[in-house]
Amino acid sequence: MKILALCIGNAEKLAGKSYKTGTFKHAVNGAVMIDAEGLVGDAICNRKHHGGVDQAVYVEGSLTLDWWSRELGRPHEPGTFGENMVISGLDNRDVAVGDRFIAGDLILEATACRIPCATFAARMADPKFVKRYTVAARPGIYCRVVRVGVVEAGVTVEYHPFSGERVTMPELMKTFGQRLSEADRSRYLAAPIHYKLRAALEA
């Protein structure tokens, strides 16, 4: 696996909207510093729902983006989904909470799946895209930064699956907002999930 693209965005207004968003991301050339809050220079406008230590870097797998290109009938330019990093040879459906991606000094750990929202649908210019993305069950991957580092496109990525029971990205999407069985709740809590989800499950 390799980093195919690193993407950052500026605060911009969506057509017909009054608020600004950092969802319009574009691939950058050269090295990028990734600290505990994510890619240095990347705009995060709504910190209630985006960014933070357990949602610092948004990863998409190239195999998933290739699938979307076929599904949408057009090429997927890096950053179209608001992703910060594209990793070659990765299928989002295979990733579970606690899986790690190591690129040089950088260590990322998967914490949660991407849940589509109205801003995402507006970005895609499709009011039905939230449903379409949910039905596809190939959600993007939010990661925390375990160790900061400077990386660039072309750097090799080592993939280390979580050693405990797996809670995959599609499963997280499927169970979002639902009441879990005690067995599933225990399994989720045994994984290094996003702190917001952990707090909700422990409440």
PDB file of C-alpha atoms in Angstrom:
ATOM      1  CA  MET A   1       0.000   0.000   0.000  1.00  0.00           C
ATOM      2  CA  LYS A   2       1.021   3.596  -0.613  1.00  0.00           C
ATOM      3  CA  ILE A   3      -0.325   7.076  -0.031  1.00  0.00           C
ATOM      4  CA  LEU A   4      -1.799   8.072  -3.383  1.00  0.00           C
ATOM      5  CA  ALA A   5      -2.911  11.561  -2.351  1.00  0.00           C
ATOM      6  CA  LEU A   6      -2.969  13.970   0.570  1.00  0.00           C
ATOM      7  CA  CYS A   7      -5.779  16.512   0.458  1.00  0.00           C
ATOM      8  CA  ILE A   8      -6.570  19.728   2.272  1.00  0.00           C
ATOM      9  CA  GLY A   9      -9.305  22.318   1.864  1.00  0.00           C
ATOM     10  CA  ASN A  10     -10.076  25.961   2.492  1.00  0.00           C
ATOM     11  CA  ALA A  11     -13.201  27.369   4.130  1.00  0.00           C
ATOM     12  CA  GLU A  12     -15.663  27.879   1.261  1.00  0.00           C
ATOM     13  CA  LYS A  13     -19.402  28.404   0.890  1.00  0.00           C
ATOM     14  CA  LEU A  14     -21.566  25.772  -0.750  1.00  0.00           C
ATOM     15  CA  ALA A  15     -23.920  27.024  -3.453  1.00  0.00           C
ATOM     16  CA  GLY A  16     -27.194  28.108  -1.861  1.00  0.00           C
ATOM     17  CA  LYS A  17     -25.839  27.770   1.685  1.00  0.00           C
ATOM     18  CA  SER A  18     -24.955  30.504   4.161  1.00  0.00           C
ATOM     19  CA  TYR A  19     -22.266  28.610   6.040  1.00  0.00           C
ATOM     20  CA  LYS A  20     -18.716  27.723   5.109  1.00  0.00           C
ATOM     21  CA  THR A  21     -17.316  24.206   4.853  1.00  0.00           C
ATOM     22  CA  GLY A  22     -13.900  22.648   4.417  1.00  0.00           C
ATOM     23  CA  THR A  23     -15.283  19.778   2.353  1.00  0.00           C
ATOM     24  CA  PHE A  24     -13.832  21.088  -0.932  1.00  0.00           C
ATOM     25  CA  LYS A  25     -10.454  19.417  -0.703  1.00  0.00           C
ATOM     26  CA  HIS A  26      -7.700  19.106  -3.287  1.00  0.00           C
ATOM     27  CA  ALA A  27      -4.531  17.064  -3.551  1.00  0.00           C
ATOM     28  CA  VAL A  28      -1.336  18.839  -2.581  1.00  0.00           C
ATOM     29  CA  ASN A  29       2.216  18.310  -3.750  1.00  0.00           C
ATOM     30  CA  GLY A  30       5.116  17.760  -1.410  1.00  0.00           C
ATOM     31  CA  ALA A  31       5.378  16.877   2.241  1.00  0.00           C
ATOM     32  CA  VAL A  32       2.553  17.522   4.724  1.00  0.00           C
ATOM     33  CA  MET A  33       2.790  17.631   8.501  1.00  0.00           C
ATOM     34  CA  ILE A  34       0.099  15.603  10.257  1.00  0.00           C
ATOM     35  CA  ASP A  35      -0.255  16.415  13.943  1.00  0.00           C
ATOM     36  CA  ALA A  36      -2.800  15.356  16.581  1.00  0.00           C
ATOM     37  CA  GLU A  37      -5.476  17.561  14.948  1.00  0.00           C
ATOM     38  CA  GLY A  38      -4.866  16.369  11.397  1.00  0.00           C
ATOM     39  CA  LEU A  39      -3.230  17.792   8.284  1.00  0.00           C
ATOM     40  CA  VAL A  40      -1.662  21.162   9.005  1.00  0.00           C
ATOM     41  CA  GLY A  41      -3.369  23.793   6.841  1.00  0.00           C
ATOM     42  CA  ASP A  42      -6.641  21.888   6.389  1.00  0.00           C
ATOM     43  CA  ALA A  43      -9.781  23.919   7.158  1.00  0.00           C
ATOM     44  CA  ILE A  44     -12.265  22.481   9.662  1.00  0.00           C
ATOM     45  CA  CYS A  45     -15.307  24.726   9.941  1.00  0.00           C
ATOM     46  CA  ASN A  46     -17.823  22.816  12.072  1.00  0.00           C
ATOM     47  CA  ARG A  47     -15.855  21.396  14.968  1.00  0.00           C
ATOM     48  CA  LYS A  48     -18.979  20.063  16.662  1.00  0.00           C
ATOM     49  CA  HIS A  49     -19.220  17.321  14.041  1.00  0.00           C
ATOM     50  CA  HIS A  50     -15.830  17.372  12.309  1.00  0.00           C
ATOM     51  CA  GLY A  51     -12.221  17.184  13.343  1.00  0.00           C
ATOM     52  CA  GLY A  52     -10.905  16.579  16.834  1.00  0.00           C
ATOM     53  CA  VAL A  53      -8.373  14.090  18.109  1.00  0.00           C
ATOM     54  CA  ASP A  54     -10.409  10.966  17.260  1.00  0.00           C
ATOM     55  CA  GLN A  55     -11.456  12.298  13.867  1.00  0.00           C
ATOM     56  CA  ALA A  56      -8.209  13.957  12.847  1.00  0.00           C
ATOM     57  CA  VAL A  57      -7.646  12.288   9.467  1.00  0.00           C
ATOM     58  CA  TYR A  58     -10.288  11.042   7.038  1.00  0.00           C
ATOM     59  CA  VAL A  59      -9.042   8.119   4.916  1.00  0.00           C
ATOM     60  CA  GLU A  60     -10.471   6.617   1.734  1.00  0.00           C
ATOM     61  CA  GLY A  61      -9.226   3.440   0.085  1.00  0.00           C
ATOM     62  CA  SER A  62      -8.427   3.525  -3.621  1.00  0.00           C
ATOM     63  CA  LEU A  63     -10.463   0.376  -4.279  1.00  0.00           C
ATOM     64  CA  THR A  64     -13.520   2.030  -2.765  1.00  0.00           C
ATOM     65  CA  LEU A  65     -12.995   5.224  -4.755  1.00  0.00           C
ATOM     66  CA  ASP A  66     -12.569   3.164  -7.937  1.00  0.00           C
ATOM     67  CA  TRP A  67     -15.933   1.535  -7.151  1.00  0.00           C
ATOM     68  CA  TRP A  68     -17.530   4.957  -6.730  1.00  0.00           C
ATOM     69  CA  SER A  69     -16.056   6.132 -10.037  1.00  0.00           C
ATOM     70  CA  ARG A  70     -17.760   3.228 -11.778  1.00  0.00           C
ATOM     71  CA  GLU A  71     -20.971   3.746  -9.809  1.00  0.00           C
ATOM     72  CA  LEU A  72     -21.141   7.476 -10.576  1.00  0.00           C
ATOM     73  CA  GLY A  73     -19.882   7.125 -14.121  1.00  0.00           C
ATOM     74  CA  ARG A  74     -17.074   9.642 -13.735  1.00  0.00           C
ATOM     75  CA  PRO A  75     -13.515   9.728 -12.391  1.00  0.00           C
ATOM     76  CA  HIS A  76     -13.072  10.409  -8.684  1.00  0.00           C
ATOM     77  CA  GLU A  77     -10.633  13.235  -8.187  1.00  0.00           C
ATOM     78  CA  PRO A  78      -8.773  13.078  -4.851  1.00  0.00           C
ATOM     79  CA  GLY A  79     -10.638  15.110  -2.249  1.00  0.00           C
ATOM     80  CA  THR A  80     -14.092  14.780  -3.836  1.00  0.00           C
ATOM     81  CA  PHE A  81     -15.493  13.061  -0.741  1.00  0.00           C
ATOM     82  CA  GLY A  82     -13.644  15.443   1.558  1.00  0.00           C
ATOM     83  CA  GLU A  83     -10.979  12.852   2.292  1.00  0.00           C
ATOM     84  CA  ASN A  84      -7.563  13.816   3.631  1.00  0.00           C
ATOM     85  CA  MET A  85      -5.723  10.705   2.489  1.00  0.00           C
ATOM     86  CA  VAL A  86      -6.155   8.106  -0.246  1.00  0.00           C
ATOM     87  CA  ILE A  87      -4.405   4.769   0.304  1.00  0.00           C
ATOM     88  CA  SER A  88      -3.784   2.406  -2.598  1.00  0.00           C
ATOM     89  CA  GLY A  89      -5.054  -1.171  -2.505  1.00  0.00           C
ATOM     90  CA  LEU A  90      -7.442  -0.472   0.371  1.00  0.00           C
ATOM     91  CA  ASP A  91     -11.140  -1.394   0.466  1.00  0.00           C
ATOM     92  CA  ASN A  92     -13.017   0.554   3.150  1.00  0.00           C
ATOM     93  CA  ARG A  93     -15.213  -2.470   3.871  1.00  0.00           C
ATOM     94  CA  ASP A  94     -12.216  -4.408   5.205  1.00  0.00           C
ATOM     95  CA  VAL A  95     -11.194  -1.823   7.805  1.00  0.00           C
ATOM     96  CA  ALA A  96     -12.145  -2.165  11.483  1.00  0.00           C
ATOM     97  CA  VAL A  97     -11.781   0.020  14.552  1.00  0.00           C
ATOM     98  CA  GLY A  98      -8.238  -0.241  15.867  1.00  0.00           C
ATOM     99  CA  ASP A  99      -6.623  -1.062  12.522  1.00  0.00           C
ATOM    100  CA  ARG A 100      -3.462   0.971  12.069  1.00  0.00           C
ATOM    101  CA  PHE A 101      -1.803   2.604   9.075  1.00  0.00           C
ATOM    102  CA  ILE A 102       1.912   3.320   9.436  1.00  0.00           C
ATOM    103  CA  ALA A 103       3.689   5.617   6.986  1.00  0.00           C
ATOM    104  CA  GLY A 104       7.191   6.554   8.071  1.00  0.00           C
ATOM    105  CA  ASP A 105       6.910   8.122  11.516  1.00  0.00           C
ATOM    106  CA  LEU A 106       3.146   8.605  11.147  1.00  0.00           C
ATOM    107  CA  ILE A 107       0.770   6.161  12.830  1.00  0.00           C
ATOM    108  CA  LEU A 108      -2.992   6.422  12.258  1.00  0.00           C
ATOM    109  CA  GLU A 109      -5.598   4.322  14.082  1.00  0.00           C
ATOM    110  CA  ALA A 110      -9.143   3.816  12.783  1.00  0.00           C
ATOM    111  CA  THR A 111     -11.800   5.030  15.242  1.00  0.00           C
ATOM    112  CA  ALA A 112     -15.104   5.465  13.391  1.00  0.00           C
ATOM    113  CA  CYS A 113     -16.848   5.439  10.038  1.00  0.00           C
ATOM    114  CA  ARG A 114     -18.003   8.418   8.034  1.00  0.00           C
ATOM    115  CA  ILE A 115     -21.736   9.112   8.431  1.00  0.00           C
ATOM    116  CA  PRO A 116     -23.070  11.092   5.440  1.00  0.00           C
ATOM    117  CA  CYS A 117     -24.815  14.410   6.026  1.00  0.00           C
ATOM    118  CA  ALA A 118     -26.688  17.137   4.144  1.00  0.00           C
ATOM    119  CA  THR A 119     -23.457  19.053   3.494  1.00  0.00           C
ATOM    120  CA  PHE A 120     -21.988  15.974   1.818  1.00  0.00           C
ATOM    121  CA  ALA A 121     -25.099  15.635  -0.362  1.00  0.00           C
ATOM    122  CA  ALA A 122     -24.860  19.314  -1.313  1.00  0.00           C
ATOM    123  CA  ARG A 123     -21.186  18.877  -2.146  1.00  0.00           C
ATOM    124  CA  MET A 124     -22.107  15.991  -4.450  1.00  0.00           C
ATOM    125  CA  ALA A 125     -24.996  18.028  -5.929  1.00  0.00           C
ATOM    126  CA  ASP A 126     -27.350  15.123  -5.229  1.00  0.00           C
ATOM    127  CA  PRO A 127     -30.088  15.491  -2.571  1.00  0.00           C
ATOM    128  CA  LYS A 128     -30.389  11.688  -2.448  1.00  0.00           C
ATOM    129  CA  PHE A 129     -26.686  11.058  -1.966  1.00  0.00           C
ATOM    130  CA  VAL A 130     -26.941  10.455   1.795  1.00  0.00           C
ATOM    131  CA  LYS A 131     -29.172   7.447   1.126  1.00  0.00           C
ATOM    132  CA  ARG A 132     -27.058   6.314  -1.803  1.00  0.00           C
ATOM    133  CA  TYR A 133     -23.874   6.452   0.277  1.00  0.00           C
ATOM    134  CA  THR A 134     -25.526   4.612   3.165  1.00  0.00           C
ATOM    135  CA  VAL A 135     -26.893   1.855   0.943  1.00  0.00           C
ATOM    136  CA  ALA A 136     -23.465   1.402  -0.668  1.00  0.00           C
ATOM    137  CA  ALA A 137     -22.092   0.489   2.803  1.00  0.00           C
ATOM    138  CA  ARG A 138     -18.534   1.516   1.966  1.00  0.00           C
ATOM    139  CA  PRO A 139     -18.022   4.329   4.484  1.00  0.00           C
ATOM    140  CA  GLY A 140     -14.830   6.297   4.769  1.00  0.00           C
ATOM    141  CA  ILE A 141     -12.559   5.887   7.775  1.00  0.00           C
ATOM    142  CA  TYR A 142     -11.879   8.407  10.539  1.00  0.00           C
ATOM    143  CA  CYS A 143      -8.556   8.034  12.319  1.00  0.00           C
ATOM    144  CA  ARG A 144      -6.761   9.363  15.353  1.00  0.00           C
ATOM    145  CA  VAL A 145      -3.083  10.227  15.139  1.00  0.00           C
ATOM    146  CA  VAL A 146      -1.152   7.887  17.433  1.00  0.00           C
ATOM    147  CA  ARG A 147       2.182   9.347  16.357  1.00  0.00           C
ATOM    148  CA  VAL A 148       2.648  12.538  14.354  1.00  0.00           C
ATOM    149  CA  GLY A 149       4.712  12.623  11.207  1.00  0.00           C
ATOM    150  CA  VAL A 150       5.519  14.268   7.908  1.00  0.00           C
ATOM    151  CA  VAL A 151       4.376  12.330   4.835  1.00  0.00           C
ATOM    152  CA  GLU A 152       3.805  12.805   1.124  1.00  0.00           C
ATOM    153  CA  ALA A 153       2.214  10.987  -1.783  1.00  0.00           C
ATOM    154  CA  GLY A 154       4.133   7.865  -2.748  1.00  0.00           C
ATOM    155  CA  VAL A 155       5.144   6.916   0.781  1.00  0.00           C
ATOM    156  CA  THR A 156       4.656   3.219   1.632  1.00  0.00           C
ATOM    157  CA  VAL A 157       1.872   2.387   4.092  1.00  0.00           C
ATOM    158  CA  GLU A 158       1.978  -0.620   6.404  1.00  0.00           C
ATOM    159  CA  TYR A 159      -1.452  -1.967   7.366  1.00  0.00           C
ATOM    160  CA  HIS A 160      -1.764  -3.585  10.807  1.00  0.00           C
ATOM    161  CA  PRO A 161      -5.200  -5.094  11.615  1.00  0.00           C
ATOM    162  CA  PHE A 162      -6.525  -4.744  15.168  1.00  0.00           C
ATOM    163  CA  SER A 163      -5.715  -7.831  17.234  1.00  0.00           C
ATOM    164  CA  GLY A 164      -9.068  -7.968  19.050  1.00  0.00           C
ATOM    165  CA  GLU A 165     -12.582  -8.681  17.809  1.00  0.00           C
ATOM    166  CA  ARG A 166     -13.361  -6.679  14.690  1.00  0.00           C
ATOM    167  CA  VAL A 167     -15.906  -3.886  14.463  1.00  0.00           C
ATOM    168  CA  THR A 168     -15.866  -2.975  10.772  1.00  0.00           C
ATOM    169  CA  MET A 169     -16.739   0.337   9.160  1.00  0.00           C
ATOM    170  CA  PRO A 170     -19.862  -1.091   7.438  1.00  0.00           C
ATOM    171  CA  GLU A 171     -21.055  -2.510  10.764  1.00  0.00           C
ATOM    172  CA  LEU A 172     -20.587   0.849  12.478  1.00  0.00           C
ATOM    173  CA  MET A 173     -22.618   2.528   9.755  1.00  0.00           C
ATOM    174  CA  LYS A 174     -25.367  -0.102   9.944  1.00  0.00           C
ATOM    175  CA  THR A 175     -25.723   0.197  13.722  1.00  0.00           C
ATOM    176  CA  PHE A 176     -25.373   4.000  13.928  1.00  0.00           C
ATOM    177  CA  GLY A 177     -28.021   5.380  16.269  1.00  0.00           C
ATOM    178  CA  GLN A 178     -29.354   1.931  17.121  1.00  0.00           C
ATOM    179  CA  ARG A 179     -29.465   0.162  20.459  1.00  0.00           C
ATOM    180  CA  LEU A 180     -26.850  -2.586  20.632  1.00  0.00           C
ATOM    181  CA  SER A 181     -27.121  -5.988  22.223  1.00  0.00           C
ATOM    182  CA  GLU A 182     -24.994  -6.430  25.342  1.00  0.00           C
ATOM    183  CA  ALA A 183     -22.613  -8.665  23.403  1.00  0.00           C
ATOM    184  CA  ASP A 184     -22.125  -6.067  20.659  1.00  0.00           C
ATOM    185  CA  ARG A 185     -21.856  -3.245  23.186  1.00  0.00           C
ATOM    186  CA  SER A 186     -19.068  -5.100  24.981  1.00  0.00           C
ATOM    187  CA  ARG A 187     -17.322  -5.813  21.688  1.00  0.00           C
ATOM    188  CA  TYR A 188     -17.495  -2.166  20.647  1.00  0.00           C
ATOM    189  CA  LEU A 189     -16.162  -0.981  24.009  1.00  0.00           C
ATOM    190  CA  ALA A 190     -13.264  -3.454  23.797  1.00  0.00           C
ATOM    191  CA  ALA A 191     -12.068  -1.682  20.648  1.00  0.00           C
ATOM    192  CA  PRO A 192     -10.420   1.782  20.559  1.00  0.00           C
ATOM    193  CA  ILE A 193     -13.545   3.503  19.219  1.00  0.00           C
ATOM    194  CA  HIS A 194     -14.140   7.251  18.864  1.00  0.00           C
ATOM    195  CA  TYR A 195     -14.491   8.872  22.280  1.00  0.00           C
ATOM    196  CA  LYS A 196     -17.982  10.204  21.460  1.00  0.00           C
ATOM    197  CA  LEU A 197     -19.271   6.749  20.610  1.00  0.00           C
ATOM    198  CA  ARG A 198     -17.602   5.333  23.722  1.00  0.00           C
ATOM    199  CA  ALA A 199     -19.303   7.953  25.893  1.00  0.00           C
ATOM    200  CA  ALA A 200     -22.681   7.168  24.316  1.00  0.00           C
ATOM    201  CA  LEU A 201     -22.256   3.440  24.904  1.00  0.00           C
ATOM    202  CA  GLU A 202     -21.132   3.942  28.508  1.00  0.00           C
ATOM    203  CA  ALA A 203     -23.996   6.324  29.374  1.00  0.00           C
TER     204      ALA A 203
END
